[in-house]
Short mmCIF file of C-alpha atoms in Angstrom, two decimals:
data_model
loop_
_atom_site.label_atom_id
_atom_site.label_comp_id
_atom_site.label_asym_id
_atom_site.label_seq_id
_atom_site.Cartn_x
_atom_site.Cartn_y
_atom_site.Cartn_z
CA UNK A 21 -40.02 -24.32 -3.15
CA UNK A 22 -38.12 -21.37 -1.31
CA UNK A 23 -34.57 -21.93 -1.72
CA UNK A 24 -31.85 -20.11 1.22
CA UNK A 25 -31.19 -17.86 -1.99
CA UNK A 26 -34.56 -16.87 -2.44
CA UNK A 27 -34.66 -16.07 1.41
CA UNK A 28 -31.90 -14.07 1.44
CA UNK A 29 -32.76 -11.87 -1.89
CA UNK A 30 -36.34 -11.30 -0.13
CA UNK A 31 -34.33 -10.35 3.11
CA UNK A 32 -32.37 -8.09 1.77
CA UNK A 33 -35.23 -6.39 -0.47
CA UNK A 34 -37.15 -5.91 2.87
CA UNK A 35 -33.79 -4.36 4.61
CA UNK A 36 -33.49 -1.90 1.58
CA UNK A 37 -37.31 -1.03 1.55
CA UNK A 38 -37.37 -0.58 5.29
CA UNK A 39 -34.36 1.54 5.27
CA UNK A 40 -35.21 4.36 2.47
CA UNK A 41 -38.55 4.41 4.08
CA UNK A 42 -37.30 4.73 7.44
CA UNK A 43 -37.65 8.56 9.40
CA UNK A 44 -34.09 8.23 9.80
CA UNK A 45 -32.52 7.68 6.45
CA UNK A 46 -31.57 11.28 5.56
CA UNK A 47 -29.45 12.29 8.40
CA UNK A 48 -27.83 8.70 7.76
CA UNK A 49 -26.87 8.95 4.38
CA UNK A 50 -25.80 12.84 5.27
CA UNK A 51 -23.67 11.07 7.54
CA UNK A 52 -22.26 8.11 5.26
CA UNK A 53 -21.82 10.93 2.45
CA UNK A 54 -19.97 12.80 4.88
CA UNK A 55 -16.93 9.84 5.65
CA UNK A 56 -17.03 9.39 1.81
CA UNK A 57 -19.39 6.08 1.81
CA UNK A 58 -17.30 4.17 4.11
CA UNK A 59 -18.11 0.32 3.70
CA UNK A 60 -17.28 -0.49 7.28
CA UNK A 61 -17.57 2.72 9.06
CA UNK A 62 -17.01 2.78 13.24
CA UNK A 63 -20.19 3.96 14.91
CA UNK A 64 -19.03 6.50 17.96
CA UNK A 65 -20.93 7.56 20.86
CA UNK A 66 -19.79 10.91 23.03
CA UNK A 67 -18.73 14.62 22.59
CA UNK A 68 -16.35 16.90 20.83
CA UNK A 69 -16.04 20.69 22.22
CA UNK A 70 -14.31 23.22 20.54
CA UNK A 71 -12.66 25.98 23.08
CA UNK A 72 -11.13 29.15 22.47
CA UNK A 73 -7.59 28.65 24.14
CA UNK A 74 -7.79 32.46 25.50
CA UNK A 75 -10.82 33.00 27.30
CA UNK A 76 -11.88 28.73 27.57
CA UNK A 77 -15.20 29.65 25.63
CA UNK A 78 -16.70 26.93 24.11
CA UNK A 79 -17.38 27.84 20.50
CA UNK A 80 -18.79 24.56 19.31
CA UNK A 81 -20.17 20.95 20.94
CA UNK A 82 -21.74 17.98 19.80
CA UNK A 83 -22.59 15.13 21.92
CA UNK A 84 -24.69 12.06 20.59
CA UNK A 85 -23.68 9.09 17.92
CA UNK A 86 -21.44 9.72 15.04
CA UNK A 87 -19.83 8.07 12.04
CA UNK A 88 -15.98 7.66 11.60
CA UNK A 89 -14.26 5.64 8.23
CA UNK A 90 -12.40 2.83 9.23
CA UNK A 91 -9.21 3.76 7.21
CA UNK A 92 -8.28 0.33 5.70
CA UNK A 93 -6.32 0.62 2.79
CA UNK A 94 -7.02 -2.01 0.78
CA UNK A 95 -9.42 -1.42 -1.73
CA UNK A 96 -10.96 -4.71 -1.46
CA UNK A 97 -12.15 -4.03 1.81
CA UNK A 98 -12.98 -0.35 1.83
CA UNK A 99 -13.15 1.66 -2.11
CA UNK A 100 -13.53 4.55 0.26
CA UNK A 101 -10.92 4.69 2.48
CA UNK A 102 -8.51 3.22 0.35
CA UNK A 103 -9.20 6.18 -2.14
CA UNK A 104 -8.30 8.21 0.74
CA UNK A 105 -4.80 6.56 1.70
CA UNK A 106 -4.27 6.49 -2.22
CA UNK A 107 -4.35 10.03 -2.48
CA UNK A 108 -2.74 10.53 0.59
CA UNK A 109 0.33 8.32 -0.62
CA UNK A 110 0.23 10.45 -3.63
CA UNK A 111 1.25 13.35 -2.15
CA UNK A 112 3.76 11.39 -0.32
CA UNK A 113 5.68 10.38 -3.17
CA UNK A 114 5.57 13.22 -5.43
CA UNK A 115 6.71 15.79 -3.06
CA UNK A 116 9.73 13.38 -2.35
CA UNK A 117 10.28 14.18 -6.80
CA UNK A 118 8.81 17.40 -6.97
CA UNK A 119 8.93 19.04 -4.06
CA UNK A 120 6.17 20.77 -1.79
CA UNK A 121 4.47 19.66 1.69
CA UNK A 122 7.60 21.04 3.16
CA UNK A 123 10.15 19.77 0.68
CA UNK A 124 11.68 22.37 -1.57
CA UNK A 125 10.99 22.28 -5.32
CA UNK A 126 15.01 22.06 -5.30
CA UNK A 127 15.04 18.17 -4.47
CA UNK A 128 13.32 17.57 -8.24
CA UNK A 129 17.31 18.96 -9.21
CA UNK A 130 18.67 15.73 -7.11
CA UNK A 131 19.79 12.55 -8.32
CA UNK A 132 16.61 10.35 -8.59
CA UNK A 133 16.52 6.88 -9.87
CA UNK A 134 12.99 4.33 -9.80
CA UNK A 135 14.05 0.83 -8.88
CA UNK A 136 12.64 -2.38 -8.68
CA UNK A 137 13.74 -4.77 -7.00
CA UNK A 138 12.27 -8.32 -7.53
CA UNK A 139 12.08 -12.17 -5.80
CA UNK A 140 14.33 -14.90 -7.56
CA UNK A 141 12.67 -18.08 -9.13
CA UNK A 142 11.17 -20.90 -6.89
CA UNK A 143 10.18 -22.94 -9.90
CA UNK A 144 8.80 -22.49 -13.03
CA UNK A 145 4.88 -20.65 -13.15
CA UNK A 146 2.56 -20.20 -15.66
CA UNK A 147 3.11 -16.67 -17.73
CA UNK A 148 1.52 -14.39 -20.44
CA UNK A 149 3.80 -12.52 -22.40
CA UNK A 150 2.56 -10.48 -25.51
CA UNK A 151 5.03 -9.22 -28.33
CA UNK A 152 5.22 -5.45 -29.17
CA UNK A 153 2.97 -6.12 -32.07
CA UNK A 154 0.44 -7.83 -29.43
CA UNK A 155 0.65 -11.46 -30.28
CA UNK A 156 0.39 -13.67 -27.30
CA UNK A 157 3.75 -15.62 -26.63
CA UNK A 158 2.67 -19.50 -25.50
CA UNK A 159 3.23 -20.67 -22.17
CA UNK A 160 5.88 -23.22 -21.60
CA UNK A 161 2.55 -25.47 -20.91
CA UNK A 162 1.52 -24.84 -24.60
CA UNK A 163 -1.73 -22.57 -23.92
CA UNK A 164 -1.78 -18.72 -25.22
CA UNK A 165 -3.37 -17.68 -21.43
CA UNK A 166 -6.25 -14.96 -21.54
CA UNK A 167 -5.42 -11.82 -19.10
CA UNK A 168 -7.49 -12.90 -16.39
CA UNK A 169 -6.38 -16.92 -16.88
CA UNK A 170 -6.11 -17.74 -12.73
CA UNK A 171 -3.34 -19.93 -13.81
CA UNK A 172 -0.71 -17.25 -14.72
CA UNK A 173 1.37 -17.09 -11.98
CA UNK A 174 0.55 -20.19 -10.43
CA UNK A 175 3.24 -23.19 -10.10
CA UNK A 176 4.07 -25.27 -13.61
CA UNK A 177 5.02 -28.36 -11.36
CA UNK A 178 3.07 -27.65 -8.12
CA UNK A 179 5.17 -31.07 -6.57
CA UNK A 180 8.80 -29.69 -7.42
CA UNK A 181 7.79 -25.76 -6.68
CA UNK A 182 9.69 -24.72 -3.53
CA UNK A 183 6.62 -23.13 -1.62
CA UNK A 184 9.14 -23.30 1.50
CA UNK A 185 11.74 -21.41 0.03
CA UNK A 186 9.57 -18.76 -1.60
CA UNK A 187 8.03 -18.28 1.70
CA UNK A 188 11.23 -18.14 3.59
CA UNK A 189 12.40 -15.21 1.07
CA UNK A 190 9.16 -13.47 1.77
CA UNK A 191 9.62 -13.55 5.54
CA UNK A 192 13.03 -12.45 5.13
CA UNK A 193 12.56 -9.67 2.33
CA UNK A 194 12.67 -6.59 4.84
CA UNK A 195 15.93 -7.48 6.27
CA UNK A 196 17.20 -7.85 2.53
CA UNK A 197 16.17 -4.67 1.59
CA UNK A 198 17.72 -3.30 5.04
CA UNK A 199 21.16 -4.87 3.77
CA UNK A 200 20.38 -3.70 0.48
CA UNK A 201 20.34 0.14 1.40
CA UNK A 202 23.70 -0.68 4.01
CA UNK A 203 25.31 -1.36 1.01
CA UNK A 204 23.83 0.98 -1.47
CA UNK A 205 25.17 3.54 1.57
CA UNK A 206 28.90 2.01 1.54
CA UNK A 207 28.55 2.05 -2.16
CA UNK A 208 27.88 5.82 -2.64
CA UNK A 209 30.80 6.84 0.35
CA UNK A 210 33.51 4.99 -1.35
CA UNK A 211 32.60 6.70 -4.62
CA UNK A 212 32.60 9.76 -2.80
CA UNK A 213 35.90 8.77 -1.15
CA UNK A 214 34.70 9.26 2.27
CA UNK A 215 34.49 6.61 5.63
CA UNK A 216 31.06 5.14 5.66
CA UNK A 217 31.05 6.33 9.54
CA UNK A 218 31.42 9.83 7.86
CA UNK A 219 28.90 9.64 5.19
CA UNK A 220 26.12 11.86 6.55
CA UNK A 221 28.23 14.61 6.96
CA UNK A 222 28.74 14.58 3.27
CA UNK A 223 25.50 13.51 1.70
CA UNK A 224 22.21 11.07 2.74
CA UNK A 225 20.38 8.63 0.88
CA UNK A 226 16.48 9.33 0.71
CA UNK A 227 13.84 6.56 -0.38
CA UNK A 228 10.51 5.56 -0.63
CA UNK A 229 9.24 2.16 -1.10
CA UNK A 230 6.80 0.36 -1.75
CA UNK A 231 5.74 -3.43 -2.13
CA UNK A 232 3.89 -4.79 -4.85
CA UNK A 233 2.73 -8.86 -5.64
CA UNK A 234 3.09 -10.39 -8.58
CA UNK A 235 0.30 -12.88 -9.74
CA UNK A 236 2.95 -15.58 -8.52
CA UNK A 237 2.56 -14.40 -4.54
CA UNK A 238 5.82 -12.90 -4.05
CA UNK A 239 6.25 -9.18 -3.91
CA UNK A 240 8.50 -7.14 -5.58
CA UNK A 241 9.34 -3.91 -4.34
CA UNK A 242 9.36 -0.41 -6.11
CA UNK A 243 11.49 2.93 -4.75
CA UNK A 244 12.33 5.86 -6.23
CA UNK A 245 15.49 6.85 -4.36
CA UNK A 246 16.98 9.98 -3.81
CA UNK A 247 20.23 11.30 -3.09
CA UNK A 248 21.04 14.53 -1.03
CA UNK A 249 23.19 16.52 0.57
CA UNK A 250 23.90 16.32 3.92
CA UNK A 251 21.21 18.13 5.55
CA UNK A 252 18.63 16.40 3.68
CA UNK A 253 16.49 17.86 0.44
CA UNK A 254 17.63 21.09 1.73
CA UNK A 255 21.14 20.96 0.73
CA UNK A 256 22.59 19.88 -2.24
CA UNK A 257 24.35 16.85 -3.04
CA UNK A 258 27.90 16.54 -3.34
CA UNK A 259 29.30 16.76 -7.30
CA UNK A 260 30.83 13.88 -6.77
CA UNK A 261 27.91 11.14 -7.67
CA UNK A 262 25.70 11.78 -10.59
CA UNK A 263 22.58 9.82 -11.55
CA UNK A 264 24.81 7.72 -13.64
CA UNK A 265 26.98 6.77 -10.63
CA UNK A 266 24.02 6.14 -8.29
CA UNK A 267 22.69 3.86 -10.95
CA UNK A 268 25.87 1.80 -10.70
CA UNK A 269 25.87 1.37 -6.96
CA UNK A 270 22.18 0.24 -6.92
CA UNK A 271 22.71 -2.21 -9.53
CA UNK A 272 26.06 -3.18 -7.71
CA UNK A 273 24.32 -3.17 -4.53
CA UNK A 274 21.46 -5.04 -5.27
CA UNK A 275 23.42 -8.14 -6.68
CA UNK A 276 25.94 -7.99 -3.78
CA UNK A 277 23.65 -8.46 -0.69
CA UNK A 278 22.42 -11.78 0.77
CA UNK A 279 21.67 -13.28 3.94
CA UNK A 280 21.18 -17.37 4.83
CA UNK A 281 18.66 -18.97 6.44
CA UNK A 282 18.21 -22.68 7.48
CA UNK A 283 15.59 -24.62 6.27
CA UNK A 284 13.33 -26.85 7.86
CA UNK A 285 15.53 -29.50 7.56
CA UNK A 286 18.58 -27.42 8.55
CA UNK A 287 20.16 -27.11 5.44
CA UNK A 288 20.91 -23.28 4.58
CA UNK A 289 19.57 -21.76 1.57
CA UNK A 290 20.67 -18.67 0.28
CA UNK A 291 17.82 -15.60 0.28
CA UNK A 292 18.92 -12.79 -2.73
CA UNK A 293 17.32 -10.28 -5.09
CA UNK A 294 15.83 -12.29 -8.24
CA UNK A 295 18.09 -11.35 -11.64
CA UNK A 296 15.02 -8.85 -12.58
CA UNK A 297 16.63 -5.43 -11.86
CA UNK A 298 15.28 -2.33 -12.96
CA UNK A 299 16.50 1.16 -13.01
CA UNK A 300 15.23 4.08 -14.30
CA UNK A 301 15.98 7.67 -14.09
CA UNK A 302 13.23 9.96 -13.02
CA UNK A 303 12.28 13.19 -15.30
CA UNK A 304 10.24 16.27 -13.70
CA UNK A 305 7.09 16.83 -16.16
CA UNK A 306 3.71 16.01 -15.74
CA UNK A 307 3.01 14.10 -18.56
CA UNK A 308 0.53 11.77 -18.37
CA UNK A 309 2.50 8.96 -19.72
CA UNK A 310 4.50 6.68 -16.93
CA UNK A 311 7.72 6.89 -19.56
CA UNK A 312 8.49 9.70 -21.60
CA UNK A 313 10.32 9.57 -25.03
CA UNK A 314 13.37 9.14 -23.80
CA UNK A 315 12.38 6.28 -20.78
CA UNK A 316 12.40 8.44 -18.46
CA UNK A 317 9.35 7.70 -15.47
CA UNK A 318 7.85 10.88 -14.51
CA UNK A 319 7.40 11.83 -11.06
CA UNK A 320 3.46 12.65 -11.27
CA UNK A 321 2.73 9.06 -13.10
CA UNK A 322 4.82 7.41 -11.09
CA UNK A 323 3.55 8.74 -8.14
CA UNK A 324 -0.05 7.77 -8.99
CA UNK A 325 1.12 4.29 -10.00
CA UNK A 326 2.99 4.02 -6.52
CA UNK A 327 0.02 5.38 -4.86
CA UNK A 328 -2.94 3.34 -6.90
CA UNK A 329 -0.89 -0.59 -6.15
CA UNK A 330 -0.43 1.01 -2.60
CA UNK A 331 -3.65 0.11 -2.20
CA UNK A 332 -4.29 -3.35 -3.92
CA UNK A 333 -4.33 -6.80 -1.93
CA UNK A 334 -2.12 -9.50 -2.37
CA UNK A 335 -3.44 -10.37 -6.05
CA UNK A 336 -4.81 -13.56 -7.01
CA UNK A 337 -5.33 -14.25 -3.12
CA UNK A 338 -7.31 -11.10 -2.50
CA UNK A 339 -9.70 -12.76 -0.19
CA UNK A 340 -7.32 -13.63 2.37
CA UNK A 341 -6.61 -9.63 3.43
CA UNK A 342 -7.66 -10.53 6.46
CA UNK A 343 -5.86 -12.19 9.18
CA UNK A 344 -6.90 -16.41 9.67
CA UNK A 345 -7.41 -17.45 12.43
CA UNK A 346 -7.52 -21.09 11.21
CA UNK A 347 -6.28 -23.34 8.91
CA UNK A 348 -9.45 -24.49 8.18
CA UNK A 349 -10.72 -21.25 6.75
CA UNK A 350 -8.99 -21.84 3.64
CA UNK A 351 -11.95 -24.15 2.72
CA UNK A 352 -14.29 -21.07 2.39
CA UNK A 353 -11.63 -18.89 0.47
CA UNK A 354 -11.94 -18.61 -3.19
CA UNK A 355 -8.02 -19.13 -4.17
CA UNK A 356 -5.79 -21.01 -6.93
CA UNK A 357 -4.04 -23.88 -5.54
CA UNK A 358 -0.60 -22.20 -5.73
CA UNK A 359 -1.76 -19.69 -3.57
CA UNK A 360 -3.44 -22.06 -1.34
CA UNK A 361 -0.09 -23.88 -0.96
CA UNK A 362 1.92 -20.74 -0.25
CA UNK A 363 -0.44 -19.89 2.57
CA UNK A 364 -0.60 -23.41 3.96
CA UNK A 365 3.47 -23.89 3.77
CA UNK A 366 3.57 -20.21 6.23
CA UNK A 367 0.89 -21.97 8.63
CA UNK A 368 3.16 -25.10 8.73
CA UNK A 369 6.25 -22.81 8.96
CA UNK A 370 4.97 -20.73 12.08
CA UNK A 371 3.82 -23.98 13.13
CA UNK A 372 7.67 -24.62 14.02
CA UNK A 373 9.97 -23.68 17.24
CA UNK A 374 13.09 -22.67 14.44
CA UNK A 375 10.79 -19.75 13.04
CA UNK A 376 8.86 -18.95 16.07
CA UNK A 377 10.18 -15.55 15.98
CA UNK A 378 8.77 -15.15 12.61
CA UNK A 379 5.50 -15.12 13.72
CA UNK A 380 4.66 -16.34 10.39
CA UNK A 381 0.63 -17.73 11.20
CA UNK A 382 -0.11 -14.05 12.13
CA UNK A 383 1.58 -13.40 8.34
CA UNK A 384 0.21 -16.67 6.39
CA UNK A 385 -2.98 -14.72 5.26
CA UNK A 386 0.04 -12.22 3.39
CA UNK A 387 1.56 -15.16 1.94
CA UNK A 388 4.37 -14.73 4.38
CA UNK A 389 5.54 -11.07 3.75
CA UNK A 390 6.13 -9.51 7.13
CA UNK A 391 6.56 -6.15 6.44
CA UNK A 392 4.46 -2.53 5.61
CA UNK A 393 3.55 -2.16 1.70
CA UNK A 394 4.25 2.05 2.04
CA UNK A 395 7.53 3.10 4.25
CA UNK A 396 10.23 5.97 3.64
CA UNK A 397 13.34 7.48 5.04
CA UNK A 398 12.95 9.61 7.71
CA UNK A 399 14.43 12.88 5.07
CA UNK A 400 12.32 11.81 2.05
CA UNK A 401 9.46 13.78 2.26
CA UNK A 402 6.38 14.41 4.75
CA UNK A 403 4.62 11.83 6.15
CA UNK A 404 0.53 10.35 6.27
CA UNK A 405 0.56 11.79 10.17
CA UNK A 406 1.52 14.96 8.78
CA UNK A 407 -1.07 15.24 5.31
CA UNK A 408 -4.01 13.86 7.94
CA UNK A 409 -3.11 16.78 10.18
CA UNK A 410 -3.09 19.24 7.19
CA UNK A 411 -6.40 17.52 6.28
CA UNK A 412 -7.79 17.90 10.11
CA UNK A 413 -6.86 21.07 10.31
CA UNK A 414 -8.87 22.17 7.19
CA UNK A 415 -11.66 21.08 8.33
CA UNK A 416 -11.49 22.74 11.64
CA UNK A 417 -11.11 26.01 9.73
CA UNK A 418 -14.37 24.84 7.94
CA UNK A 419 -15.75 24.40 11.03
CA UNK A 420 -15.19 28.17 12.60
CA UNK A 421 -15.91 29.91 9.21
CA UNK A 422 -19.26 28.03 9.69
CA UNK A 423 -19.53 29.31 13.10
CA UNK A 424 -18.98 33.17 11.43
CA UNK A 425 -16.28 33.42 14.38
CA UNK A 426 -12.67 35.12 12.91
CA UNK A 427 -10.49 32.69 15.09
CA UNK A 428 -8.08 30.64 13.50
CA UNK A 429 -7.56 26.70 14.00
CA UNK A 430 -4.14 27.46 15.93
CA UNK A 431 -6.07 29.53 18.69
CA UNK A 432 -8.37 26.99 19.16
CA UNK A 433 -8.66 23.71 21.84
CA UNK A 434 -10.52 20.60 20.12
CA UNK A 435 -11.15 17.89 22.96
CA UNK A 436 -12.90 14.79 21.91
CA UNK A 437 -14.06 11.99 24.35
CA UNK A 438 -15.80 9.21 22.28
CA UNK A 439 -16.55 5.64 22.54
CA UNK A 440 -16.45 3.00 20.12
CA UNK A 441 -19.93 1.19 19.89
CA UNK A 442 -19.62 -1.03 17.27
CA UNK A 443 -17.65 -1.40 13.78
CA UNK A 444 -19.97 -2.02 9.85
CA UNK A 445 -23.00 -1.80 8.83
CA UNK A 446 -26.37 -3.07 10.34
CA UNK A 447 -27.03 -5.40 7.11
CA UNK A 448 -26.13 -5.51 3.48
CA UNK A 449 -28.38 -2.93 2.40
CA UNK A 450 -27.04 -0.07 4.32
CA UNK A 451 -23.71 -1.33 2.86
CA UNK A 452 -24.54 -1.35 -0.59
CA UNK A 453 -25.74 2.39 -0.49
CA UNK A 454 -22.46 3.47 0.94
CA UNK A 455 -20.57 1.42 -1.95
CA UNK A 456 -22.87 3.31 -4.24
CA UNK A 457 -22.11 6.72 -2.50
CA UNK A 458 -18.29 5.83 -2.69
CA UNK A 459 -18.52 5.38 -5.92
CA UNK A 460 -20.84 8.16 -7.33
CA UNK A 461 -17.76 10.28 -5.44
CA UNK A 462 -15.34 8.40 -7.41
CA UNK A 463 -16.60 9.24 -10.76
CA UNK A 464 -17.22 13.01 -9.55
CA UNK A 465 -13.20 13.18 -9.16
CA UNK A 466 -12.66 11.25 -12.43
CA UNK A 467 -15.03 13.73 -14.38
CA UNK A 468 -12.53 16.75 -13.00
CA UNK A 469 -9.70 17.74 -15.42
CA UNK A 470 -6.47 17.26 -13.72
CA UNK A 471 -4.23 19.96 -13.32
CA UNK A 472 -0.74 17.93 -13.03
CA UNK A 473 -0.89 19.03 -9.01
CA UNK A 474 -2.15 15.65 -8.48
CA UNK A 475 -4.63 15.91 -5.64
CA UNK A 476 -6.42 13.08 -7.15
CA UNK A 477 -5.59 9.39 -8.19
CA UNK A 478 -7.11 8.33 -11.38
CA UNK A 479 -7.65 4.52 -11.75
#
């Protein structure tokens, strides 16, 4: 008896077969290859001319159907292009430590502190902890959970949890850690003995941060902040605060802010930082440990650690990265119940004229966290518009040293006029040799000994 499985094996056997037999399949995969195996890749139809700006020559064209990656971060949805953003990030972060991209090597000299900043408790959840000699500490349920147990995390008492208060902080956790660096700011000018209306003219705070969940839904957020002088990494920062003294305004800062919010039921609840506050000093090395001997994170670990969780889902809900449309889709999702519940308390939530300007059905598939996982100050280092030029540029100078012409990419007009046709793959099988192109590339970078420069992001 044929079964719909059997079917759909055969189908996709045929689709393979047909499509490494097919006249086309070279220039395809040459194409794939070239966007680095790009699992949803956006098909383009149009023209790209190259012109040299002095005389209006055109040194280069191509008209016809091309391949472009679709640039999704999240691993789960693209290995590809979230290898791409990961190393991107990368760079990001470290020159913010280390310097370079257009930060000077002096900022590693800087105060620099790696904080993380975490959600309170909403009710007791399942946990693994493991003593330093690697003995499993027992859940308060009684069971020694496995690593990959779906219940760590999840709710203890699923009817006492508060789903609507854990979603309420997650709405709100941008505008606590916009109060959070207000007050790290008033923090640092009274130390300095200066009016917070004066405090740029003396020194400015720098961060990056980034936001990471936990297996129980709510993110936590990582930042490695710097401080500097007034003009930025460029300039110094004043004697006055030391790492030590920038540790104690975080930590002060971080338990002084708070904003309320009203509950469904109009009582207020109070949103804060959970009692989880950690702060470590940053050390310029690139050892391959996160810590050094001494506790110290260093700024090429770090940076990869930043850059690799930059790129993860939202955990033990990893199927819903996508937006839904529908309650109803969270029949065909394969989630824990806790999750489920966080995800249908946001739908109820947006569901409601108090937090319409939320927008929190648009957010429900994140669990109710509203904001970007990756954003900086403005002075904290370069930024992904500025590392995708670099990388455009590149291979436009690729591109005329191919063309055995000595111009240089700055003399140069690119104009591009294409069309979107359609975005994925025609069918599974075309999909499944890009995943195995993207990966066959990720083992290639793997196999190549680092050099502490950190162009690439290990796993």
């Amino acid at each position: 008896m044929m079964t719909a499985a059997t079917t759909t094996s055969d189908q996709h056997d045929h689709d393979l077969s047909h499509l490494l037999r097919s006249d086309g399949f070279q220039d395809w995969r040459r194409e794939v290859t070239a966007i680095g195996g790009c699992a949803a890749p956006i098909h383009l139809t149009g023209s790209s001319r190259i012109y040299d700006r002095a005389t209006g020559t055109v040194l280069a064209e191509r008209e016809g159907d091309i391949l472009a990656p679709c640039g999704n971060r999240r691993a789960s949805v693209c290995p590809a292009c979230s290898d791409r953003y990961a190393s991107d990030a990368y760079h990001l972060l470290r020159s913010g430590m280390a310097g370079g991209k257009g930060v000077p090597d002096t900022a590693a000299t800087h105060p620099r502190l790696f904080v993380t900043l975490t959600a309170p408790s909403f009710g007791p959840v399942h946990t693994r902890r493991v003593t330093a000699r690697g003995l499993v500490v027992p859940c308060r349920c009684g069971d020694k959970h496995h690593r990959d147990d779906p219940r760590v995390g999840c709710a203890l008492a699923p009817e006492t949890h508060d789903y609507v208060g854990a979603v309420l902080w997650q709405a709100h956790s941008g505008v606590l850690w916009n109060r959070f660096a207000i007050r790290l700011r008033r923090l640092v000018a009274h130390a300095l003995g200066v009016r917070v209306r004066n405090f740029r003219d003396h020194a400015r705070l720098s961060y990056a941060k980034m936001a990471e969940y936990q297996r129980r839904g709510l993110v936590h957020f990582h930042a490695v902040v710097r401080l500097d002088g007034p003009e930025g990494p460029w300039t110094a920062p004043p004697p006055g605060i030391t790492t030590e003294a920038l540790h104690a305004a975080i930590r002060d800062a971080a338990h002084d802010v708070s904003l309320t919010v009203d509950r469904p039921d109009g009582t207020p609840q109070t949103l804060a930082w959970g009692a989880q506050v950690d702060i470590r000093p940053i050390a310029s090395t690139t050892a391959a440990a996160l810590e050094n001997d001494h506790g110290e994170i260093t700024d090429s670990a770090l940076a990869a650690y930043v850059a690799k969780y930059a790129t993860k889902g939202t955990g033990k809900s990893e199927a819903t990265d996508r937006p839904i449309r529908d309650i109803a889709h969270l029949d065909h999702l394969d989630i824990t119940p806790h999750h489920r519940r966080l995800i249908e308390t946001a739908w109820e939530l947006g569901g409601r004229e108090q937090y319409e300007d939320l927008n929190l059905r648009r957010w429900a598939h994140m669990l109710g966290f509203r904001g970007h996982f990756l954003t900086k100050s403005r002075a904290y280092s370069t930024t992904f518009g500025a590392i995708r030029g670099d990388r455009r540029t590149y291979r436009l100078g690729e591109t005329l040293a191919a063309l055995g012409t000595p111009t240089e990419p700055g003399s140069v007009l690119v104009v591009n006029d294409w069309t979107v046709v359609h975005i994925g793959h025609r069918n599974d099988a075309e999909r499944e040799i890009a995943l195995g192109i993207a990966e066959r590339r990720r083992e290639q970078r793997r196999s190549v000994p680092s050099t502490g420069g950190g162009g690439d992001v290990r796993d």
